[in-house]
Amino acid sequence: MLKESRDHVGPKPSFPVSQQVIVIAMFAALVITFALALPFVYVLHSVLSRTAPPSLEAVPSRAPEEKPKSIMQPARTDLVPPKDDPFTVDQLKAFDGTDLSKPIYVAIKGTVFDVSHKVDTYGKGKSYNLFAGKDASRALGMSSLKEEDAVSDYSTLSESDLKTLNDWHDFFSKRYNIVGKAHYRGYIVYSVFLVLISCCMRLIDTICIVSGMLKNALLSEPCITLGSARDLNFIFSSDFLSEVKSV
């Protein structure tokens, strides 16, 4: 009896094999799922970090590239009196910001402005260097940054584009010193034509003055004097003829 009772008091039986297999399978599934989820979480984090809106600290660093500070600068009160020095197209090219020892000039509607103190905007490789060293009135009126539009001829601009160009000219006139005027081939031909017309008018005036002086000189000393004229009248008079007959 005692032996039989000891046999029944032994250790409890373990889990069945089928239950152990299920637990191992579930653990393996969790491990595999976690391992597969890690790359997905990493990719998702990368995408969200790239498309997230920029912070307030990042805005100032990109603002000068998108809208240069020169656009927002106030009007200046220390501008020097405008100059009228002539610049040809070739002379204006030398002030495009390539040579750091020379100033930077921008011409609008023939007016040449010194923009040297805004080298961060009009210098070589900067936002608006397209306008440096030339008259790009057409591009300014069209609000274009294309090289083919950066020309001085703005005669074909629409009314709205022409207003934009005039606004730019007014903007520059209040913020940059005027150092001269840009002269082009057509302007030079027109200027020479005006000079020739002026010379012709002066020549005509001189001829008129000289001819007037000659006329006055001839009238003051006529070829037939008043006395000789009286003698001629006496000769052809009836008294002279009667005296001749009596003789």
Coordinates of C-alpha atoms in Angstrom, one line a residue, residues 41-237:
V41 CA 10.1 51.7 -39.9
Y42 CA 13.5 53.1 -41.1
V43 CA 12.2 53.9 -44.6
L44 CA 9.1 55.5 -43.2
H45 CA 11.1 57.7 -40.8
S46 CA 13.4 58.8 -43.7
V47 CA 10.5 59.8 -45.9
L48 CA 8.7 61.7 -43.2
S49 CA 11.9 63.5 -42.2
R50 CA 12.5 64.6 -45.9
T51 CA 8.9 65.8 -46.5
A52 CA 8.5 67.5 -43.1
P53 CA 8.1 71.3 -43.2
P54 CA 11.2 73.3 -42.6
S55 CA 11.8 74.7 -39.1
L56 CA 11.8 78.4 -38.4
E57 CA 15.6 78.4 -38.1
A58 CA 16.0 77.1 -41.7
V59 CA 13.9 79.8 -43.3
P60 CA 16.4 82.7 -43.0
S61 CA 19.2 80.6 -44.6
R62 CA 17.3 80.0 -47.8
A63 CA 15.4 83.4 -47.9
P64 CA 18.3 85.4 -49.6
E65 CA 18.4 82.9 -52.5
E66 CA 14.7 83.0 -53.2
K67 CA 14.2 86.8 -52.7
P68 CA 17.4 88.9 -52.4
K69 CA 17.5 91.5 -49.7
S70 CA 17.9 94.2 -52.3
I71 CA 14.3 93.9 -53.2
M72 CA 13.2 94.9 -49.7
Q73 CA 15.7 97.7 -49.0
P74 CA 14.3 101.1 -48.3
A75 CA 15.0 104.3 -50.3
R76 CA 18.3 106.0 -49.6
T77 CA 18.8 109.6 -48.7
D78 CA 22.6 109.7 -49.3
L79 CA 22.6 109.5 -53.1
V80 CA 25.0 111.7 -55.0
P81 CA 23.8 114.0 -57.8
P82 CA 23.2 112.0 -61.1
K83 CA 26.1 112.0 -63.6
D84 CA 25.8 112.0 -67.4
D85 CA 28.9 110.2 -68.4
P86 CA 28.5 108.3 -71.7
F87 CA 28.9 104.5 -71.8
T88 CA 29.0 102.4 -74.9
V89 CA 27.8 98.7 -74.9
D90 CA 31.4 97.5 -74.8
Q91 CA 32.4 99.8 -72.0
L92 CA 29.4 98.7 -70.0
K93 CA 30.4 95.0 -70.3
A94 CA 33.5 95.7 -68.2
F95 CA 31.4 96.4 -65.1
D96 CA 29.6 93.0 -64.9
G97 CA 31.1 91.9 -61.6
T98 CA 33.8 89.7 -63.1
D99 CA 36.6 92.0 -62.2
L100 CA 36.4 92.6 -58.4
S101 CA 38.5 95.7 -58.7
K102 CA 35.8 97.5 -60.8
P103 CA 32.3 98.6 -59.7
I104 CA 29.1 96.8 -60.9
Y105 CA 26.8 98.7 -63.2
V106 CA 23.2 98.0 -64.2
A107 CA 21.5 100.0 -66.9
I108 CA 17.7 100.5 -67.2
K109 CA 16.2 102.5 -70.0
G110 CA 19.6 103.9 -70.8
T111 CA 20.3 105.0 -67.2
V112 CA 23.4 103.5 -65.7
F113 CA 23.2 102.7 -61.9
D114 CA 26.1 101.8 -59.6
V115 CA 25.0 98.6 -57.7
S116 CA 28.4 97.8 -56.3
H117 CA 27.3 97.8 -52.6
K118 CA 24.9 94.9 -53.5
V119 CA 27.6 92.5 -54.7
D120 CA 25.8 89.7 -52.9
T121 CA 22.9 90.2 -55.4
Y122 CA 24.5 91.4 -58.7
G123 CA 28.0 89.9 -58.3
K124 CA 29.3 87.1 -60.4
G125 CA 27.2 84.0 -60.0
K126 CA 24.6 85.7 -57.8
S127 CA 20.8 85.9 -58.3
Y128 CA 20.6 88.9 -60.6
N129 CA 24.0 88.9 -62.2
L130 CA 22.2 88.6 -65.5
F131 CA 21.5 92.3 -65.4
A132 CA 25.0 93.4 -64.6
G133 CA 27.2 95.0 -67.2
K134 CA 24.3 95.6 -69.7
D135 CA 21.0 97.2 -70.3
A136 CA 18.4 94.4 -69.8
S137 CA 15.3 96.6 -69.8
R138 CA 13.3 94.1 -71.7
A139 CA 14.0 91.3 -69.2
L140 CA 13.1 93.6 -66.3
G141 CA 9.8 94.6 -67.8
M142 CA 9.0 90.9 -68.5
S143 CA 10.2 89.8 -65.0
S144 CA 12.4 87.3 -66.9
L145 CA 15.8 85.8 -66.0
K146 CA 16.4 84.4 -69.5
E147 CA 19.5 85.4 -71.3
E148 CA 17.7 86.0 -74.6
D149 CA 15.4 88.6 -72.9
A150 CA 18.3 90.6 -71.4
V151 CA 18.4 93.3 -74.1
S152 CA 17.9 97.0 -74.2
D153 CA 15.1 97.1 -76.7
Y154 CA 11.8 97.3 -74.8
S155 CA 9.7 98.8 -77.7
T156 CA 7.6 95.7 -78.0
L157 CA 6.6 95.4 -74.3
S158 CA 3.0 95.3 -73.4
E159 CA 1.4 98.1 -71.4
S160 CA 1.6 96.1 -68.2
D161 CA 5.2 95.1 -68.8
L162 CA 6.2 98.7 -69.6
K163 CA 4.6 99.8 -66.3
T164 CA 6.7 97.1 -64.5
L165 CA 9.8 98.4 -66.3
N166 CA 9.1 102.0 -65.2
D167 CA 8.5 100.8 -61.6
W168 CA 12.0 99.2 -61.7
H169 CA 13.5 102.4 -63.0
D170 CA 11.9 104.4 -60.3
F171 CA 13.0 101.7 -57.7
F172 CA 16.6 101.9 -58.8
S173 CA 16.6 105.7 -59.0
K174 CA 15.7 105.9 -55.3
R175 CA 18.3 103.4 -54.1
Y176 CA 21.4 103.5 -56.4
N177 CA 23.7 106.3 -57.7
I178 CA 23.3 107.2 -61.3
V179 CA 26.7 107.3 -63.0
G180 CA 25.9 107.9 -66.6
K181 CA 23.9 107.1 -69.7
A182 CA 24.2 104.1 -72.0
H183 CA 24.6 105.1 -75.7
Y184 CA 23.9 102.6 -78.5
R185 CA 24.6 102.5 -82.2
G186 CA 21.2 103.9 -83.1
Y187 CA 21.6 106.7 -80.5
I188 CA 25.0 107.6 -81.8
V189 CA 23.8 107.8 -85.4
Y190 CA 20.9 110.0 -84.2
S191 CA 23.3 112.2 -82.3
V192 CA 25.6 112.6 -85.3
F193 CA 22.5 113.5 -87.4
L194 CA 21.5 116.2 -84.9
V195 CA 25.1 117.6 -84.8
L196 CA 25.1 117.8 -88.7
I197 CA 21.7 119.5 -88.7
S198 CA 23.0 122.0 -86.1
C199 CA 26.1 122.7 -88.1
C200 CA 24.0 123.3 -91.2
M201 CA 21.7 125.7 -89.4
R202 CA 24.7 127.7 -88.1
L203 CA 26.2 127.8 -91.6
I204 CA 22.9 129.1 -93.0
D205 CA 22.8 131.8 -90.3
T206 CA 26.4 132.8 -91.1
I207 CA 25.6 133.1 -94.8
C208 CA 22.6 135.2 -94.1
I209 CA 24.7 137.5 -91.9
V210 CA 27.4 137.9 -94.5
S211 CA 25.0 138.5 -97.3
G212 CA 23.2 141.1 -95.2
M213 CA 26.5 142.9 -94.6
L214 CA 27.3 142.9 -98.3
K215 CA 23.9 144.2 -99.1
N216 CA 24.3 147.1 -96.7
A217 CA 27.7 147.8 -98.1
L218 CA 26.4 148.0 -101.7
L219 CA 23.5 150.2 -100.7
S220 CA 25.7 152.6 -98.8
E221 CA 28.1 153.1 -101.8
P222 CA 26.0 152.9 -105.1
C223 CA 27.7 152.9 -108.5
I224 CA 25.7 156.0 -109.7
T225 CA 25.8 158.9 -107.2
L226 CA 23.0 161.4 -106.7
G227 CA 24.9 164.1 -108.5
S228 CA 25.5 161.9 -111.6
A229 CA 21.9 161.0 -111.7
R230 CA 21.0 164.7 -111.8
D231 CA 23.4 165.2 -114.7
L232 CA 21.8 162.3 -116.6
N233 CA 18.3 163.8 -116.1
F234 CA 19.5 167.2 -117.4
I235 CA 21.0 165.6 -120.5
F236 CA 17.8 163.9 -121.4
S237 CA 15.7 166.9 -120.6

